[in-house]
Coordinates of C-alpha atoms in Angstrom, one line a residue:
M1 CA 93.6 -36.7 -69.7
S2 CA 94.4 -40.3 -70.5
S3 CA 92.0 -42.6 -72.3
A4 CA 91.4 -44.8 -69.3
G5 CA 91.6 -42.4 -66.3
V6 CA 89.4 -41.6 -63.4
R7 CA 89.6 -38.3 -61.5
I8 CA 87.6 -37.6 -58.4
A9 CA 87.4 -34.4 -56.4
I10 CA 85.6 -34.2 -53.1
A11 CA 85.0 -30.8 -51.3
A12 CA 83.3 -29.8 -48.2
A13 CA 82.8 -26.4 -46.7
V14 CA 81.3 -26.3 -43.2
V15 CA 80.7 -24.0 -40.2
I16 CA 79.4 -20.6 -41.3
F17 CA 78.3 -18.6 -38.3
R18 CA 76.3 -15.4 -38.4
G19 CA 75.0 -14.9 -34.8
A20 CA 74.0 -12.3 -32.3
A21 CA 76.9 -10.2 -31.1
P22 CA 77.5 -7.5 -28.5
A23 CA 76.9 -3.9 -29.4
W24 CA 80.5 -3.2 -30.3
A25 CA 80.7 -5.9 -33.0
A26 CA 80.0 -5.3 -36.7
D27 CA 80.6 -6.8 -40.1
A28 CA 83.8 -5.4 -41.7
A29 CA 84.1 -8.0 -44.4
P30 CA 84.4 -6.7 -48.0
Q31 CA 81.3 -6.6 -50.2
V32 CA 81.1 -7.2 -53.9
A33 CA 80.2 -4.6 -56.6
A34 CA 80.8 -5.2 -60.4
P35 CA 83.3 -5.2 -61.9
Q36 CA 85.4 -5.0 -58.7
P37 CA 84.5 -5.7 -55.1
E38 CA 84.0 -2.9 -52.6
A39 CA 84.6 -2.7 -48.9
G40 CA 81.5 -2.2 -46.7
V41 CA 80.6 -2.1 -43.0
A42 CA 77.3 -3.7 -41.7
P43 CA 75.3 -2.5 -38.8
D44 CA 77.1 -2.3 -35.4
N45 CA 75.2 -5.4 -34.0
Q46 CA 76.6 -7.9 -36.4
L47 CA 79.6 -10.2 -36.1
R48 CA 80.9 -12.2 -39.1
L49 CA 83.0 -15.4 -38.6
Q50 CA 83.3 -17.9 -41.4
L51 CA 85.3 -21.2 -41.6
D52 CA 85.5 -23.2 -44.8
L53 CA 87.1 -26.7 -45.0
A54 CA 87.5 -28.4 -48.4
H55 CA 89.3 -31.7 -49.4
T56 CA 90.4 -32.6 -52.9
Y57 CA 91.4 -36.0 -54.1
A58 CA 92.4 -36.9 -57.7
Q59 CA 93.9 -40.0 -59.2
D60 CA 94.6 -41.2 -62.8
L61 CA 94.6 -44.9 -63.2
D62 CA 97.3 -44.7 -65.9
M63 CA 99.6 -42.6 -63.7
P64 CA 101.4 -43.7 -60.4
G65 CA 100.5 -41.8 -57.2
Y66 CA 97.6 -39.5 -56.4
V67 CA 96.9 -35.9 -55.3
S68 CA 95.2 -35.3 -52.0
F69 CA 95.1 -32.1 -49.9
S70 CA 92.8 -30.1 -47.6
D71 CA 92.2 -26.3 -47.8
L72 CA 91.1 -24.4 -44.7
R73 CA 90.0 -20.8 -45.0
F74 CA 89.1 -18.4 -42.1
V75 CA 87.3 -15.1 -42.6
G76 CA 86.5 -12.8 -39.6
G77 CA 85.9 -9.2 -38.8
G78 CA 84.3 -6.7 -36.4
S79 CA 84.1 -3.0 -35.8
R80 CA 83.5 -0.6 -32.9
L81 CA 85.7 -2.8 -30.8
L82 CA 86.0 -1.8 -27.1
G83 CA 83.5 1.0 -27.8
A84 CA 86.1 2.8 -30.0
P85 CA 86.1 3.4 -33.8
L86 CA 88.4 0.4 -34.2
A87 CA 87.9 -2.5 -36.7
L88 CA 89.6 -5.7 -37.4
Q89 CA 89.5 -7.9 -40.5
A90 CA 91.2 -11.2 -41.4
D91 CA 91.1 -13.6 -44.4
A92 CA 93.6 -16.5 -44.4
R93 CA 94.0 -19.8 -46.1
L94 CA 96.0 -22.9 -45.3
R95 CA 96.7 -25.9 -47.5
L96 CA 97.5 -29.2 -45.8
P97 CA 98.7 -32.0 -48.1
S98 CA 98.2 -35.6 -47.4
D99 CA 100.2 -36.8 -50.4
T100 CA 103.9 -36.7 -51.2
T101 CA 103.9 -34.1 -54.0
T102 CA 101.6 -31.3 -53.0
P103 CA 103.5 -28.5 -51.2
R104 CA 102.1 -27.0 -47.9
R105 CA 100.9 -23.5 -48.5
Q106 CA 99.6 -20.7 -46.4
T107 CA 98.3 -17.3 -47.7
V108 CA 96.9 -14.3 -45.7
S109 CA 94.8 -12.2 -48.1
E110 CA 93.9 -9.6 -45.4
A111 CA 94.9 -9.0 -41.8
Y112 CA 94.6 -5.4 -40.7
A113 CA 93.2 -3.0 -38.1
A114 CA 91.4 0.2 -39.0
L115 CA 90.9 3.3 -36.9
G116 CA 88.3 5.9 -37.8
S117 CA 85.0 6.2 -39.7
A118 CA 84.2 5.9 -43.3
E119 CA 82.1 9.2 -42.9
S120 CA 85.2 11.3 -42.1
W121 CA 88.6 9.6 -42.2
R122 CA 90.0 6.1 -41.7
L123 CA 93.5 4.8 -41.2
S124 CA 94.2 1.1 -41.7
L125 CA 97.5 -0.8 -41.0
G126 CA 98.4 -4.4 -42.0
R127 CA 97.9 -6.6 -45.0
Q128 CA 95.0 -5.2 -47.0
V129 CA 93.4 -4.9 -50.5
V130 CA 93.1 -1.5 -52.0
R131 CA 89.9 -2.1 -54.1
P132 CA 89.6 1.2 -55.9
L133 CA 93.1 0.8 -57.3
G134 CA 92.7 -2.5 -59.2
M135 CA 92.7 -4.7 -56.1
V136 CA 96.3 -3.9 -55.2
E137 CA 97.6 -5.8 -52.1
V138 CA 99.9 -4.1 -49.6
D139 CA 101.6 -4.8 -46.3
G140 CA 101.5 -1.3 -45.0
G141 CA 99.1 1.5 -44.5
E142 CA 96.1 3.2 -46.2
I143 CA 94.3 6.4 -45.4
D144 CA 90.9 7.4 -46.6
L145 CA 89.6 10.9 -46.4
K146 CA 86.1 12.0 -47.1
V147 CA 86.2 15.1 -49.3
S148 CA 82.5 15.3 -50.0
S149 CA 79.3 13.6 -49.4
Q150 CA 80.0 11.3 -52.5
T151 CA 83.8 11.3 -52.9
T152 CA 86.6 9.8 -50.9
A153 CA 90.3 10.4 -51.6
L154 CA 92.9 7.7 -50.6
A155 CA 96.6 7.0 -50.4
F156 CA 98.5 3.9 -49.5
G157 CA 102.1 2.6 -49.2
G158 CA 104.2 -0.2 -47.9
L159 CA 105.7 -3.5 -48.9
L160 CA 104.0 -5.4 -51.7
P161 CA 103.4 -9.1 -51.3
H162 CA 105.4 -11.4 -53.7
P163 CA 103.4 -11.4 -57.0
F164 CA 103.5 -15.3 -57.4
T165 CA 103.5 -16.6 -53.8
G166 CA 101.8 -13.8 -51.8
A167 CA 104.5 -14.0 -49.2
V168 CA 105.7 -11.0 -47.2
N169 CA 109.0 -9.7 -48.7
T170 CA 111.2 -6.6 -48.6
Q171 CA 112.1 -6.6 -52.3
F172 CA 108.8 -5.2 -53.6
V173 CA 107.8 -1.8 -52.3
G174 CA 105.0 0.5 -53.7
G175 CA 102.4 3.1 -53.1
G176 CA 99.6 5.0 -54.9
I177 CA 96.9 7.6 -54.7
G178 CA 93.3 7.4 -55.8
Y179 CA 89.6 8.3 -55.3
D180 CA 86.2 6.7 -55.0
H181 CA 83.0 8.5 -56.1
R182 CA 79.5 7.2 -55.5
S183 CA 76.1 8.6 -56.4
E184 CA 72.7 7.2 -57.2
A185 CA 73.3 6.9 -60.9
S186 CA 77.1 6.3 -61.1
N187 CA 80.2 4.8 -59.4
H188 CA 83.7 5.8 -60.4
A189 CA 87.0 4.8 -58.8
G190 CA 90.7 4.8 -59.9
G191 CA 94.1 6.3 -59.5
A192 CA 97.8 5.7 -60.0
V193 CA 100.1 3.0 -58.6
L194 CA 104.0 2.9 -58.6
S195 CA 106.1 -0.1 -57.4
F196 CA 109.8 -0.8 -57.0
Y197 CA 111.8 -4.0 -57.1
R198 CA 115.2 -3.9 -55.2
G199 CA 115.3 -0.2 -55.4
T200 CA 114.5 0.2 -59.2
T201 CA 111.2 1.0 -60.8
D202 CA 109.2 -2.2 -61.5
R203 CA 105.7 -1.1 -62.5
A204 CA 103.7 2.1 -63.0
F205 CA 100.1 1.9 -64.0
L206 CA 96.8 3.8 -64.1
T207 CA 93.5 2.1 -63.2
Q208 CA 89.9 3.3 -63.6
R209 CA 86.5 1.7 -63.0
S210 CA 83.2 3.3 -63.9
Y211 CA 79.5 2.5 -63.9
A212 CA 76.8 4.9 -65.1
R213 CA 73.1 4.6 -65.6
L214 CA 72.7 7.2 -68.4
S215 CA 69.0 6.7 -68.7
Q216 CA 66.3 4.2 -67.7
D217 CA 67.2 2.2 -70.8
L218 CA 71.0 2.6 -71.1
V219 CA 73.7 1.5 -68.7
V220 CA 77.4 1.5 -69.3
S221 CA 80.3 0.2 -67.3
G222 CA 84.0 -0.3 -67.7
F223 CA 87.3 -1.2 -66.0
A224 CA 90.9 -0.7 -67.3
I225 CA 94.5 -1.0 -66.2
V226 CA 97.1 0.8 -68.3
D227 CA 100.8 -0.1 -67.6
L228 CA 103.0 2.9 -68.5
L229 CA 106.4 1.1 -68.4
A230 CA 105.5 -2.3 -69.9
P231 CA 108.4 -4.2 -71.5
R232 CA 106.4 -4.3 -74.8
G233 CA 103.7 -2.0 -76.1
L234 CA 100.1 -2.6 -76.8
F235 CA 99.3 -5.9 -78.6
D236 CA 103.0 -6.9 -78.4
T237 CA 104.1 -4.5 -81.2
G238 CA 107.7 -4.4 -80.0
T239 CA 107.6 -1.1 -78.4
K240 CA 109.9 -1.1 -75.3
N241 CA 108.9 0.6 -72.0
G242 CA 105.7 1.9 -73.5
P243 CA 102.1 1.9 -72.5
D244 CA 100.2 -1.4 -72.5
L245 CA 96.5 -2.1 -72.0
T246 CA 96.8 -4.9 -69.4
S247 CA 93.1 -5.3 -68.7
F248 CA 89.9 -3.8 -70.0
I249 CA 86.3 -4.6 -69.6
G250 CA 83.5 -2.6 -71.3
V251 CA 79.7 -3.3 -71.1
V252 CA 76.7 -1.6 -72.7
R253 CA 73.2 -2.6 -71.9
Y254 CA 70.2 -1.2 -73.8
R255 CA 66.6 -1.9 -73.3
G256 CA 65.1 1.0 -75.3
V257 CA 63.2 -1.1 -77.9
A258 CA 60.6 -3.1 -76.0
P259 CA 60.7 -5.9 -75.4
V260 CA 64.3 -6.4 -76.6
D261 CA 67.1 -6.5 -74.0
S262 CA 70.6 -6.2 -75.6
N263 CA 74.0 -6.5 -74.0
L264 CA 77.3 -5.8 -75.7
S265 CA 80.7 -6.3 -73.9
V266 CA 84.4 -6.0 -74.9
T267 CA 87.2 -7.3 -72.9
H268 CA 91.0 -7.4 -73.3
T269 CA 93.3 -9.1 -71.0
H270 CA 97.1 -9.4 -70.9
T271 CA 98.1 -12.1 -68.3
V272 CA 100.8 -10.6 -66.2
V273 CA 100.8 -12.8 -63.1
P274 CA 99.2 -16.2 -63.0
N275 CA 96.7 -17.3 -60.2
R276 CA 98.4 -18.1 -57.0
W277 CA 96.1 -20.9 -56.1
W278 CA 95.5 -24.1 -58.0
T279 CA 93.3 -24.1 -61.1
D280 CA 90.2 -26.3 -60.9
F281 CA 91.2 -29.2 -63.0
L282 CA 87.5 -29.9 -63.9
N283 CA 87.0 -26.4 -65.3
E284 CA 90.5 -26.6 -67.0
R285 CA 89.5 -29.9 -68.7
R286 CA 86.3 -28.3 -69.9
R287 CA 88.2 -25.4 -71.4
Q288 CA 90.6 -27.8 -73.2
L289 CA 87.5 -29.6 -74.7
G290 CA 85.9 -26.3 -75.7
Y291 CA 83.1 -26.0 -73.2
V292 CA 84.3 -22.4 -72.3
L293 CA 86.6 -19.9 -73.8
D294 CA 87.4 -18.1 -70.6
G295 CA 89.9 -19.2 -68.1
A296 CA 93.5 -18.6 -66.9
E297 CA 95.6 -18.0 -69.9
P298 CA 99.4 -18.7 -70.0
L299 CA 101.8 -16.0 -68.7
G300 CA 102.1 -13.2 -71.3
T301 CA 99.0 -14.1 -73.3
R302 CA 96.9 -11.4 -74.8
V303 CA 93.2 -12.0 -75.6
T304 CA 90.5 -9.6 -76.8
S305 CA 86.9 -10.7 -76.7
M306 CA 83.7 -9.2 -78.0
R307 CA 80.2 -10.6 -76.9
F308 CA 76.6 -9.7 -77.8
T309 CA 73.5 -11.1 -76.2
N310 CA 70.0 -10.3 -77.4
N311 CA 66.9 -11.4 -75.3
V312 CA 63.4 -11.1 -76.7
P313 CA 60.8 -11.8 -74.0
V314 CA 57.5 -12.9 -75.6
G315 CA 55.3 -13.1 -72.5
A316 CA 54.3 -15.8 -69.9
G317 CA 58.0 -16.1 -68.8
L318 CA 59.1 -17.2 -72.3
T319 CA 62.4 -15.7 -73.7
P320 CA 64.1 -16.7 -76.9
Y321 CA 67.7 -15.4 -77.1
V322 CA 70.8 -15.3 -79.3
R323 CA 74.4 -14.8 -78.3
V324 CA 77.5 -14.3 -80.5
R325 CA 81.1 -14.1 -79.5
Y326 CA 84.5 -13.4 -81.0
D327 CA 87.9 -13.9 -79.5
R328 CA 91.4 -12.9 -80.7
R329 CA 94.5 -14.4 -79.1
H330 CA 97.1 -11.8 -80.2
T331 CA 100.2 -13.7 -79.1
A332 CA 99.3 -16.7 -81.2
A333 CA 97.4 -14.8 -84.1
A334 CA 94.5 -17.2 -83.4
N335 CA 90.8 -16.5 -83.6
A336 CA 87.8 -18.1 -81.9
A337 CA 84.1 -17.6 -82.4
Q338 CA 80.8 -18.9 -81.3
G339 CA 77.0 -18.6 -81.8
V340 CA 74.2 -19.7 -79.4
V341 CA 70.5 -19.9 -79.9
G342 CA 68.3 -20.8 -77.0
F343 CA 64.9 -20.7 -75.3
K344 CA 64.3 -19.9 -71.7
W345 CA 61.1 -20.4 -69.7
A346 CA 61.0 -18.7 -66.3
P347 CA 57.7 -19.3 -64.3
R348 CA 57.5 -18.2 -60.7
F349 CA 58.5 -21.7 -59.4
G350 CA 61.7 -22.1 -61.4
Y351 CA 63.2 -22.1 -64.9
A352 CA 64.0 -24.3 -67.9
D353 CA 66.7 -23.4 -70.4
L354 CA 67.4 -25.2 -73.7
N355 CA 70.1 -24.1 -76.1
Y356 CA 72.5 -25.1 -78.9
T357 CA 76.0 -23.8 -79.4
H358 CA 78.4 -24.0 -82.4
R359 CA 81.9 -22.9 -81.5
R360 CA 85.1 -22.6 -83.4
A361 CA 87.6 -22.5 -80.5
F362 CA 91.3 -21.7 -80.8
N363 CA 92.2 -25.4 -81.5
D364 CA 88.8 -27.2 -81.8
D365 CA 85.5 -27.1 -83.6
V366 CA 82.7 -27.7 -81.1
Q367 CA 79.0 -28.4 -81.1
M368 CA 77.0 -28.5 -77.9
A369 CA 73.4 -29.0 -76.9
A370 CA 72.4 -28.1 -73.3
L371 CA 69.4 -28.4 -71.0
G372 CA 69.1 -26.8 -67.5
V373 CA 66.2 -26.9 -65.1
G374 CA 65.7 -25.5 -61.6
M375 CA 63.1 -24.9 -58.9
D376 CA 63.0 -22.6 -56.0
H377 CA 60.7 -22.8 -53.0
Q378 CA 60.7 -21.3 -49.5
V379 CA 62.1 -24.5 -47.9
W380 CA 64.1 -26.1 -50.6
G381 CA 65.4 -25.5 -54.1
G382 CA 67.6 -27.2 -56.7
D383 CA 68.8 -27.2 -60.3
A384 CA 70.1 -29.8 -62.7
G385 CA 71.6 -29.8 -66.1
A386 CA 73.3 -31.7 -68.9
I387 CA 75.5 -30.7 -71.9
L388 CA 76.3 -33.0 -74.8
L389 CA 79.5 -32.1 -76.5
R390 CA 81.3 -33.1 -79.7
S391 CA 84.8 -31.6 -80.2
V392 CA 87.1 -32.2 -83.2
R393 CA 90.7 -31.2 -82.9
R394 CA 91.6 -29.3 -86.2
A395 CA 95.3 -30.5 -86.0
G396 CA 95.0 -34.2 -86.5
G397 CA 91.2 -34.6 -86.4
Q398 CA 91.0 -36.2 -83.0
K399 CA 87.4 -36.4 -82.0
V400 CA 86.1 -36.3 -78.4
Q401 CA 82.4 -36.8 -77.3
S402 CA 81.5 -36.1 -73.7
I403 CA 78.6 -35.5 -71.3
D404 CA 78.7 -32.8 -68.6
L405 CA 76.3 -33.4 -65.7
R406 CA 75.6 -31.1 -62.8
G407 CA 73.1 -30.9 -60.0
G408 CA 72.5 -28.9 -56.8
L409 CA 70.2 -28.9 -53.9
W410 CA 69.7 -26.5 -51.0
L411 CA 67.5 -27.1 -47.9
A412 CA 66.4 -24.8 -45.1
L413 CA 66.5 -27.4 -42.3
G414 CA 65.3 -24.8 -39.8
E415 CA 62.0 -24.6 -41.7
L416 CA 61.4 -28.2 -41.1
L417 CA 62.6 -28.7 -37.5
E418 CA 62.4 -26.0 -34.9
T419 CA 65.5 -27.3 -33.2
L420 CA 67.5 -26.6 -36.3
K421 CA 66.4 -22.9 -36.7
G422 CA 68.8 -21.1 -38.9
V423 CA 70.6 -24.2 -40.2
H424 CA 70.8 -24.8 -44.0
L425 CA 72.3 -27.5 -46.2
L426 CA 73.8 -27.0 -49.7
A427 CA 75.1 -29.9 -51.9
E428 CA 76.4 -29.8 -55.5
Y429 CA 77.7 -32.3 -57.9
D430 CA 79.5 -31.8 -61.2
G431 CA 81.2 -34.2 -63.6
V432 CA 82.5 -34.8 -67.1
L433 CA 82.0 -38.2 -68.7
E434 CA 84.1 -39.3 -71.7
P435 CA 84.8 -42.6 -73.3
G436 CA 87.3 -44.3 -71.0
A437 CA 87.6 -41.3 -68.6
V438 CA 85.4 -39.9 -65.8
I439 CA 85.8 -36.7 -63.7
H440 CA 83.7 -36.2 -60.6
A441 CA 83.5 -33.2 -58.2
G442 CA 81.3 -32.7 -55.2
F443 CA 80.7 -29.8 -52.8
V444 CA 78.8 -29.9 -49.5
Q445 CA 78.1 -27.0 -47.1
L446 CA 76.4 -27.0 -43.7
G447 CA 75.7 -23.5 -42.3
Y448 CA 74.1 -21.7 -39.4
R449 CA 72.8 -18.2 -39.9
R450 CA 70.7 -16.0 -37.5

């Protein structure tokens, strides 16, 4: 970011329709369950169609040219088509540039047909995401077989989309087997995946995701991917073609000592493939200043993080809290740490949160003071916040002071006007203000739901 630049991003997402549907229609869109989303099917009288349109414009006054493009996303699905156990699902994105530098891009995340029932067997063909096996994408087939009331076995195979562009190609081929087990107190899923590139072994990995409620006070969850044929071993020790912990998330939550609520999490990430879509420059700028430590890391980076949060409710909606965090970037032998003390008030009509953070980031020393407030009613709601930041670059002593402002508002228009029944409006603003530089971002959504 230059010292005299202005960046503006404007986004709009419109036309979300959830309406009455014929008896054969149903929602076949994927649902979300931590730490990985799960597939689900809604009742047979539901049809889900969603269209999102967003436009982004960015310009720096010290640089020639500008960035301007529109993103269009379509999501749709239905089941029990034509009175048969047939379902369709589609999720596609299209980027349309209006400048001279942004490339046109289209990506299909899902486009498949499925035959059968989740209660017995199910065969799906097309582009799909195999969620129990670490969100693997495949242009091919998957078969699911119910082996008990709580367990499903699965196998998949076909062409694998290009890992960088997501395009269909014949150079990557793969398959795998796995399982998905669900009960009232636990959820486990995992398996093995093997892929080939131009006829030679490319990648072999094991994946496992688990959630277990061990008691009323203790909950544990975790997710891991272990590559068996990694070019270098764990923590980049120099071992060739050895096992490598590519991704790990472990969380323990304990509430056995009233009124304390404690949460401990450990994560480890080895960035293998970067994000296919653009990284939000507003969030990236925040990360560079030290607002957050998470974010897309450079290809090949290994980072391990440990976080501990302790909430102590004292009554009347008042909760003091403390958070500590430690990060280790193994590839650069760099450490980062932070401590947060805060106070939250959460009455029935909203919340207020005041906190102070001291962070020693990988490259900067950061102090932050933050205030957030919000209100929630039947017809409308909103939130707002501000963060004051002071960041000092350890190499060279460069100092940056900035203000982060945010605000949001939602309004149920149908509760105000009968003619607008089912219509809602959502608007958000976010920005970073620095001496000589300003970043703005806006988001607007108009939707209809019935």
